[in-house]
XYZ file of C-alpha atoms in Angstrom:
564
model
C -47.863 62.488 33.145
C -46.073 59.946 34.334
C -42.908 60.353 33.631
C -42.499 64.292 34.137
C -44.135 63.571 37.919
C -41.958 60.779 38.428
C -38.809 62.526 37.980
C -40.055 65.137 40.191
C -41.866 63.359 43.196
C -41.457 60.190 44.971
C -44.169 57.796 43.930
C -48.274 58.633 45.397
C -51.220 57.664 44.751
C -52.053 59.681 41.021
C -53.832 62.375 42.123
C -50.958 63.190 44.778
C -48.790 62.607 43.100
C -50.427 65.112 40.498
C -50.782 68.302 43.255
C -46.839 67.629 44.110
C -46.139 68.299 40.388
C -47.858 70.911 40.357
C -45.807 72.745 43.885
C -42.436 71.462 42.600
C -43.377 73.466 39.119
C -44.804 76.777 40.995
C -42.231 76.997 42.719
C -39.563 77.219 40.241
C -41.512 79.957 38.580
C -38.945 81.132 35.757
C -38.365 76.929 34.441
C -38.304 77.044 30.904
C -40.723 73.851 29.864
C -40.945 74.942 26.410
C -39.388 71.484 24.661
C -42.127 69.739 26.196
C -44.758 72.550 24.484
C -47.651 70.131 22.661
C -45.551 67.370 22.563
C -47.480 63.947 23.556
C -44.265 62.312 25.275
C -44.575 65.165 28.107
C -48.817 65.544 27.945
C -51.190 63.770 29.846
C -54.112 65.598 28.077
C -55.188 67.250 25.101
C -56.851 70.412 24.709
C -58.663 71.366 21.548
C -59.603 74.368 19.908
C -62.948 74.865 18.004
C -62.381 78.109 16.992
C -65.907 79.741 16.507
C -66.982 82.883 14.763
C -66.637 86.069 16.338
C -69.271 88.188 16.959
C -71.328 89.959 14.094
C -69.478 93.508 12.598
C -65.937 92.062 14.086
C -63.692 94.859 12.641
C -59.591 92.966 13.313
C -58.366 90.172 12.744
C -56.963 88.685 15.291
C -54.238 90.825 16.348
C -51.482 89.943 14.269
C -50.181 94.084 14.356
C -52.141 95.325 11.339
C -54.867 97.172 13.016
C -54.524 100.130 15.031
C -55.024 101.061 18.604
C -58.152 102.870 18.396
C -59.707 100.069 15.615
C -58.252 97.661 18.699
C -59.923 99.470 21.521
C -63.265 100.169 19.354
C -63.742 96.045 18.950
C -63.228 95.176 22.495
C -65.629 97.407 23.674
C -67.635 96.622 21.512
C -67.198 92.950 22.250
C -67.435 93.923 25.674
C -71.060 95.628 25.208
C -72.200 92.450 23.243
C -71.150 89.979 25.939
C -72.783 91.963 28.667
C -75.991 92.358 26.909
C -75.841 88.503 26.240
C -75.609 87.718 29.914
C -78.466 90.056 30.792
C -80.253 88.585 28.345
C -79.361 85.153 29.493
C -79.956 86.792 33.190
C -83.367 87.618 32.243
C -84.563 84.521 31.228
C -83.625 82.925 34.005
C -80.646 80.739 32.790
C -78.809 80.209 35.743
C -75.110 79.059 35.759
C -73.839 77.158 38.744
C -69.755 77.732 39.630
C -67.686 74.716 40.853
C -67.009 75.264 44.102
C -64.253 77.838 44.737
C -60.636 74.907 45.483
C -57.510 75.932 47.873
C -54.912 76.916 45.494
C -51.489 76.960 46.356
C -50.615 80.539 47.064
C -47.747 81.071 44.661
C -46.589 84.328 42.142
C -48.054 81.732 39.553
C -51.226 80.581 41.015
C -52.247 84.432 42.726
C -55.838 84.455 43.538
C -57.909 87.741 42.598
C -60.934 88.645 42.131
C -62.477 88.223 38.453
C -66.026 89.265 37.846
C -65.685 90.385 34.782
C -65.340 87.893 31.477
C -64.059 85.408 33.763
C -63.184 82.042 32.776
C -64.585 79.863 35.230
C -64.964 76.132 34.893
C -68.488 75.316 35.290
C -69.298 71.132 35.543
C -70.964 69.287 36.758
C -71.160 65.622 35.204
C -68.887 64.329 33.435
C -69.500 64.983 29.693
C -70.663 61.590 27.586
C -67.140 61.560 25.195
C -64.815 61.771 27.649
C -63.790 66.039 27.609
C -65.098 69.161 29.507
C -66.382 71.540 27.171
C -65.577 75.230 27.984
C -66.654 78.579 25.551
C -64.591 81.488 25.269
C -66.041 82.660 28.411
C -64.268 79.051 30.176
C -68.283 78.024 30.354
C -69.746 74.560 30.421
C -70.728 73.756 26.852
C -72.173 70.421 26.316
C -71.960 68.889 23.395
C -75.967 68.835 21.956
C -77.107 71.109 24.177
C -79.930 73.329 22.934
C -78.056 76.145 24.617
C -74.696 75.780 22.967
C -75.871 77.666 19.684
C -75.827 74.911 17.314
C -71.913 74.725 18.730
C -71.135 72.209 16.012
C -72.692 73.489 12.949
C -70.632 76.959 14.235
C -67.094 75.393 14.605
C -64.783 77.437 11.966
C -61.789 74.729 12.271
C -60.474 72.633 15.634
C -56.872 72.613 16.998
C -55.804 69.785 19.233
C -52.789 70.602 21.633
C -50.937 68.245 23.988
C -51.217 69.697 27.490
C -49.624 68.882 31.258
C -51.871 69.785 33.473
C -49.025 70.666 35.876
C -47.358 72.933 34.005
C -50.633 74.699 32.832
C -51.830 74.461 36.468
C -48.645 75.902 38.080
C -49.668 78.578 35.980
C -53.524 79.021 36.441
C -55.867 79.172 39.364
C -58.388 78.481 35.762
C -56.637 75.377 35.135
C -55.779 74.386 38.196
C -59.670 74.058 39.048
C -60.010 72.195 35.871
C -57.268 69.367 36.428
C -58.330 69.039 40.369
C -62.542 67.766 38.727
C -60.368 66.269 35.847
C -58.215 63.712 38.696
C -61.266 63.973 41.559
C -64.549 62.929 39.483
C -63.825 61.124 36.321
C -60.982 59.996 33.636
C -61.104 62.319 30.875
C -59.263 63.251 28.131
C -59.393 66.073 27.248
C -60.388 69.528 27.548
C -62.793 71.505 24.789
C -62.478 75.016 24.969
C -64.480 77.744 22.123
C -62.590 80.689 21.537
C -63.765 83.342 18.751
C -61.468 83.179 15.841
C -59.940 86.836 17.005
C -58.392 85.165 20.554
C -56.980 82.152 18.856
C -53.550 83.999 18.447
C -53.673 85.491 21.881
C -54.106 81.905 23.241
C -51.789 80.364 21.675
C -49.297 82.177 23.209
C -51.078 82.571 26.509
C -50.222 78.681 26.326
C -46.782 79.105 24.965
C -45.609 81.645 27.466
C -47.031 78.923 30.467
C -44.286 76.586 29.220
C -41.502 79.281 28.072
C -42.659 82.074 30.334
C -41.901 84.230 27.144
C -44.279 85.134 24.158
C -43.144 86.089 20.210
C -45.667 88.513 20.261
C -44.134 92.001 20.080
C -47.636 94.788 18.914
C -49.198 96.793 21.374
C -52.440 95.298 19.679
C -51.515 91.487 20.456
C -49.231 91.867 23.873
C -52.920 93.838 24.604
C -55.375 90.325 23.542
C -52.634 87.985 25.233
C -53.205 90.467 28.249
C -56.784 89.888 28.276
C -56.550 86.290 27.358
C -53.849 86.088 30.643
C -56.698 87.937 32.890
C -59.274 85.688 31.436
C -57.818 82.337 32.653
C -55.529 83.982 35.814
C -51.924 83.501 34.236
C -50.725 86.334 36.572
C -47.100 85.760 35.314
C -48.052 86.786 31.852
C -50.099 89.468 33.186
C -46.782 91.063 34.623
C -44.904 89.852 31.733
C -47.422 91.985 28.894
C -47.329 94.725 31.461
C -43.538 95.146 31.657
C -43.635 95.009 27.604
C -45.933 97.471 26.965
C -44.481 99.929 29.127
C -41.305 99.719 26.969
C -43.300 100.487 24.011
C -42.903 103.912 23.137
C -46.052 105.961 24.927
C -48.771 108.220 23.507
C -52.203 110.057 24.253
C -53.663 106.963 22.331
C -52.473 104.106 24.444
C -52.199 105.546 27.501
C -56.193 105.920 27.399
C -56.603 103.025 26.197
C -54.658 101.306 29.063
C -56.772 103.192 31.596
C -59.697 101.987 29.666
C -59.471 97.930 29.851
C -62.106 96.150 31.305
C -62.083 96.498 35.171
C -61.337 92.804 36.069
C -57.423 94.346 34.211
C -57.207 96.898 35.739
C -57.642 96.004 39.284
C -55.111 93.106 38.786
C -52.001 93.776 40.517
C -49.592 92.777 37.980
C -50.827 95.702 35.270
C -50.416 98.168 38.401
C -47.416 99.863 37.333
C -48.634 99.730 33.406
C -51.545 102.024 34.923
C -49.309 103.897 36.557
C -47.223 104.663 33.811
C -50.437 105.703 31.406
C -51.389 108.123 34.159
C -47.693 109.836 34.615
C -47.440 110.209 30.715
C -51.145 111.967 30.597
C -49.957 114.316 33.575
C -46.477 114.857 31.834
C -48.095 115.419 28.568
C -50.842 118.101 29.701
C -49.312 119.871 32.328
C -49.388 123.240 30.989
C -53.369 122.824 30.044
C -53.925 125.960 28.615
C -51.335 124.754 26.005
C -53.861 121.693 24.969
C -56.827 122.900 25.802
C -59.087 121.272 23.265
C -57.339 117.726 23.599
C -58.222 118.089 27.285
C -61.622 118.891 27.264
C -61.817 116.121 24.800
C -60.436 113.699 27.350
C -62.471 110.816 29.029
C -62.963 110.596 32.028
C -59.723 108.571 33.134
C -57.326 110.768 31.299
C -58.787 113.843 32.912
C -58.362 112.066 36.494
C -55.260 111.542 35.464
C -54.154 115.058 34.576
C -55.953 116.536 37.974
C -54.415 114.177 40.614
C -50.542 115.647 39.261
C -48.560 118.215 41.922
C -46.944 119.438 38.815
C -49.982 121.014 36.281
C -48.566 124.611 35.328
C -52.176 126.299 36.373
C -53.038 130.226 37.174
C -54.604 128.798 40.401
C -56.275 126.020 41.726
C -59.591 128.607 41.056
C -58.220 127.847 37.514
C -58.796 124.166 37.189
C -62.084 124.146 39.232
C -63.673 126.568 35.879
C -61.586 123.756 33.711
C -63.263 121.064 35.858
C -66.940 122.592 35.361
C -66.137 123.526 31.835
C -65.642 119.836 30.801
C -68.246 118.299 32.957
C -70.715 120.441 31.016
C -69.749 118.926 27.585
C -69.019 115.446 29.345
C -72.267 115.378 30.658
C -74.718 117.203 29.134
C -77.263 115.578 31.621
C -77.178 117.148 35.597
C -77.664 114.550 36.927
C -74.833 112.347 35.308
C -72.825 115.533 35.532
C -73.431 115.875 39.152
C -72.997 112.191 39.714
C -69.423 112.544 38.558
C -68.567 115.701 39.875
C -69.524 114.398 43.432
C -67.915 111.227 42.989
C -65.543 111.123 40.917
C -63.790 114.516 40.257
C -64.738 117.007 43.579
C -61.889 114.895 45.026
C -59.492 116.664 42.635
C -60.025 119.811 43.338
C -57.966 120.854 45.801
C -60.650 123.475 47.032
C -58.074 124.497 50.219
C -56.222 126.164 47.865
C -59.067 127.847 46.100
C -59.998 131.782 46.731
C -62.398 132.292 49.831
C -63.949 134.650 46.779
C -64.363 131.589 44.905
C -65.634 129.165 47.347
C -68.489 131.541 47.824
C -69.737 130.220 43.997
C -69.290 126.614 44.886
C -71.774 126.970 47.136
C -74.350 128.293 44.980
C -73.208 126.132 41.799
C -76.022 123.973 40.466
C -73.528 121.170 38.936
C -72.937 120.048 42.561
C -74.800 118.571 44.875
C -75.544 120.930 47.715
C -74.105 119.063 50.534
C -71.115 117.540 48.939
C -70.602 121.760 48.229
C -71.041 122.177 51.469
C -68.872 119.435 53.121
C -65.939 120.283 50.437
C -65.717 124.656 51.226
C -66.516 124.157 55.039
C -63.342 121.909 54.869
C -61.240 124.026 52.689
C -61.988 127.366 55.467
C -60.933 124.837 58.301
C -57.513 124.538 56.424
C -56.978 127.799 55.976
C -57.699 128.352 59.438
C -54.963 126.420 61.049
C -51.667 127.651 61.519
C -48.359 127.224 59.087
C -47.252 124.249 61.144
C -50.069 122.416 61.320
C -51.049 123.073 57.535
C -47.877 121.198 56.326
C -48.601 118.847 58.931
C -51.670 117.625 57.486
C -50.894 117.957 53.651
C -47.800 115.508 54.770
C -50.380 112.715 56.231
C -51.713 112.459 52.894
C -48.682 112.869 50.913
C -48.906 108.868 49.657
C -52.781 109.181 49.547
C -54.020 108.575 46.022
C -55.895 112.145 46.382
C -53.516 114.867 48.248
C -56.439 117.200 48.864
C -53.903 119.374 51.000
C -51.331 119.681 49.382
C -50.167 122.441 46.786
C -49.369 122.127 43.354
C -46.749 124.578 41.728
C -49.388 127.245 40.638
C -48.134 130.375 38.903
C -50.027 132.491 40.824
C -49.234 132.171 44.509
C -52.075 131.239 46.683
C -52.818 134.190 49.630
C -54.915 134.173 52.517
C -56.932 137.263 52.884
C -58.949 139.055 56.150
C -61.475 141.596 55.355
C -62.975 144.143 57.748
C -66.100 146.445 56.244
C -66.004 148.440 59.517
C -64.951 151.128 60.210
C -63.236 151.379 57.343
C -63.229 148.648 54.308
C -59.756 146.963 54.457
C -58.218 143.893 53.947
C -55.508 142.537 55.341
C -53.191 139.722 52.701
C -50.624 137.223 54.197
C -47.883 136.011 51.484
C -45.852 133.179 52.268
C -42.861 132.668 50.198
C -40.671 129.403 49.737
C -36.724 130.601 49.654
C -36.634 127.703 46.852
C -38.980 130.675 45.285
C -36.880 133.893 46.215
C -33.681 131.435 44.681
C -35.194 131.029 41.199
C -36.209 135.551 41.107
C -32.379 135.611 40.839
C -31.526 137.730 38.476
C -34.961 139.400 37.062
C -37.743 137.372 37.885
C -41.313 137.830 39.383
C -44.221 135.791 41.127
C -47.427 137.023 41.565
C -50.241 136.182 43.922
C -53.597 135.314 43.524
C -55.989 138.112 43.069
C -57.711 139.583 46.075
C -60.682 141.970 46.674
C -61.112 145.004 47.867
C -64.097 147.376 46.999
C -65.551 145.596 44.311
C -61.606 146.322 42.808
C -59.587 143.571 42.297
C -55.861 143.796 43.697
C -52.402 141.456 43.205
C -48.749 141.589 44.755
C -46.098 140.885 43.287
C -42.294 140.047 44.586
C -39.401 141.392 42.548
C -35.287 140.759 41.846
C -34.925 143.919 40.249
C -31.881 146.431 40.821
C -31.944 149.107 43.272
C -32.671 152.790 42.795
C -29.253 153.519 41.883
C -28.744 150.342 40.071
C -26.103 149.443 42.239
C -27.015 145.706 43.536
C -29.777 143.454 43.047
C -32.520 143.276 45.930
C -36.058 142.538 46.737
C -38.897 144.443 46.016
C -42.459 143.579 46.962
C -45.216 145.759 44.851
C -49.190 145.880 45.226
C -51.004 146.742 41.661
C -54.476 146.576 40.681
C -56.256 144.316 38.261
C -58.697 145.764 36.166
C -58.001 148.849 33.383
C -59.956 151.413 32.340
C -60.801 155.056 34.226
C -61.165 153.860 37.156
C -59.955 155.434 39.889
C -59.385 154.560 43.334
C -57.545 155.552 46.521
C -55.810 153.210 48.273
C -53.735 153.358 51.901
C -51.100 150.418 52.165
C -48.403 148.994 54.433
C -45.858 146.446 53.725
C -44.666 144.049 56.421
C -42.516 141.337 57.204
C -41.787 138.499 60.101
C -38.140 138.809 60.977
C -35.937 137.137 63.699
C -35.746 136.695 66.349
C -39.226 137.677 67.693
C -40.903 136.558 64.491
C -43.190 139.185 65.084
C -44.387 141.644 61.684
C -42.028 144.281 61.706
C -43.874 146.924 58.866
C -41.040 147.785 56.282
C -42.832 150.288 53.710
C -46.152 152.609 53.777
C -47.771 154.690 50.957
C -50.394 155.625 49.217
C -51.486 155.743 45.692
C -54.787 156.484 43.488
C -54.406 152.990 41.222
C -56.148 154.165 37.793
C -55.997 150.709 36.990
C -53.216 148.321 35.313
C -50.658 150.406 37.386
C -48.458 148.994 40.442
C -46.562 150.530 43.558
C -44.100 149.523 45.640
C -40.727 149.308 47.195
C -37.523 148.108 44.767
C -35.459 147.570 48.097
C -38.205 145.850 50.230
C -35.562 145.220 53.417
C -32.686 147.503 52.385
C -29.951 144.845 51.299
C -28.169 143.219 48.580
C -29.864 140.234 47.105
C -27.169 138.159 48.523
C -27.741 139.573 52.073
C -31.296 138.749 51.346
C -30.698 135.198 51.061
C -27.212 134.394 53.118
C -28.166 131.363 55.372
C -28.682 133.591 58.406
C -30.817 136.424 56.934
C -33.370 137.380 59.454
C -36.296 136.921 57.090
C -36.763 133.098 56.428
C -37.804 131.337 59.221
C -38.433 127.523 58.634
C -37.163 128.613 54.905
C -40.131 130.691 54.641
C -40.483 134.279 53.413
C -43.667 135.663 55.901
C -45.004 139.275 53.894
C -47.884 140.906 54.539
C -50.018 143.888 52.854
C -52.435 145.847 54.596
C -54.881 147.646 52.573
C -57.564 150.836 53.276
C -59.467 152.592 50.957
C -58.640 156.451 51.427
C -62.027 158.518 52.292
């Protein structure tokens, strides 16, 4: 490429001239060299594509947009499994492949180096080909002519395409082609590079090559863009991966496409350029299945990556974290019938998405005896949860803030339908429990004019109880006010006599002050309490100078004692 090189740099040795040209091109990553694509006048090498048959039973025809995402995913997954089996068979037969030494690559946006362990396109070259070319198969592996290990390549080639290429342009975009160009310049005078892509990858490879010149793609369908993304990953063209990721994000997202994006090969998922796409897929799934109770069957059928995206959300509309735990166990038992696999998935993947610190102590006891969890794992998460529950509210908020930006927010409270409570139980001298319920000012604001918020269930004497905070009219129906009520869950003929007392922290002492005492014989499904707990209208209760909100938190306490 003497003409193009002469325009960009001062005359140097051939090797230095090529390298300088590459650096100059890499510095202008948005340059459009589309006019030079496949033009002999602007090329110094020939890229020969020898199209080989696809793996048996291939279901798609090259990403022309005529296939569905489901068909695309099924075919690509099958191809990955076949390639994995072939690699394992090769290893078992003692076949050793030698990789070219890692060369120094300019760290520009276009030549960003990153680990590529799956289906990596690596030039494996020791000697120059007898015909003056380098022969690489669809995995970027050296495939010398006449070799018995090349599985009779000449007889398997379907067609041959020849493309004039510019080594500096391709090297500026791709560490793979940079390595190839370096070898061509340093070892021998080769005129062409020979690639053996399967037929289904031909269109994607041509699109990729065109992008490396023009920084644009003609493909617009999801399947075609995914094919180009896979090719860009194989040949390490980071800018194209980023471009495909952006185009896919701009397309309408569906559950099917979101799950597909999360099931791409590991090398693609780990690439920084694809992170915005996978993040968008996770956000879509978390938003769609925010209320899991409405889509229970769908969520139970989600793969592991999908359920992880849903459970990672702070905005799950669930009754409590107890319900999240029960749902995770149900999902795991359906998806992983074998106990060993289920324990592994729960202990390594899903346990970090359950927020045990907000589960009830009653449910935490069940975690300790649950056979689905490894005993050591269960003991640790329960102990951590109990330590968190024992911290002061200020310390709890500080701990939650520390992991606000962590990928797994174990100490951040979700938007539960039933508010978590702290419970202290006593057996002697009488069965008694003290229940603490905290409500944020915003939560109280949303109660007006007739809203209610319920606490999680707690237990006394084997019976389940709950607290409910209301915005209601006072006894004379003259104004709105804050009310607090105590209810028993069980319905039926069970009779249960309880003494109860409601209290709230108040300024300036910030101590709990008793607000109402009473007793009641519950028969199940009944609630008792006081309509105007603070004896003031709603406006005074919610005022900025209200003595009942301490750091924007309303602290309530209920003491329940079984009557003798």
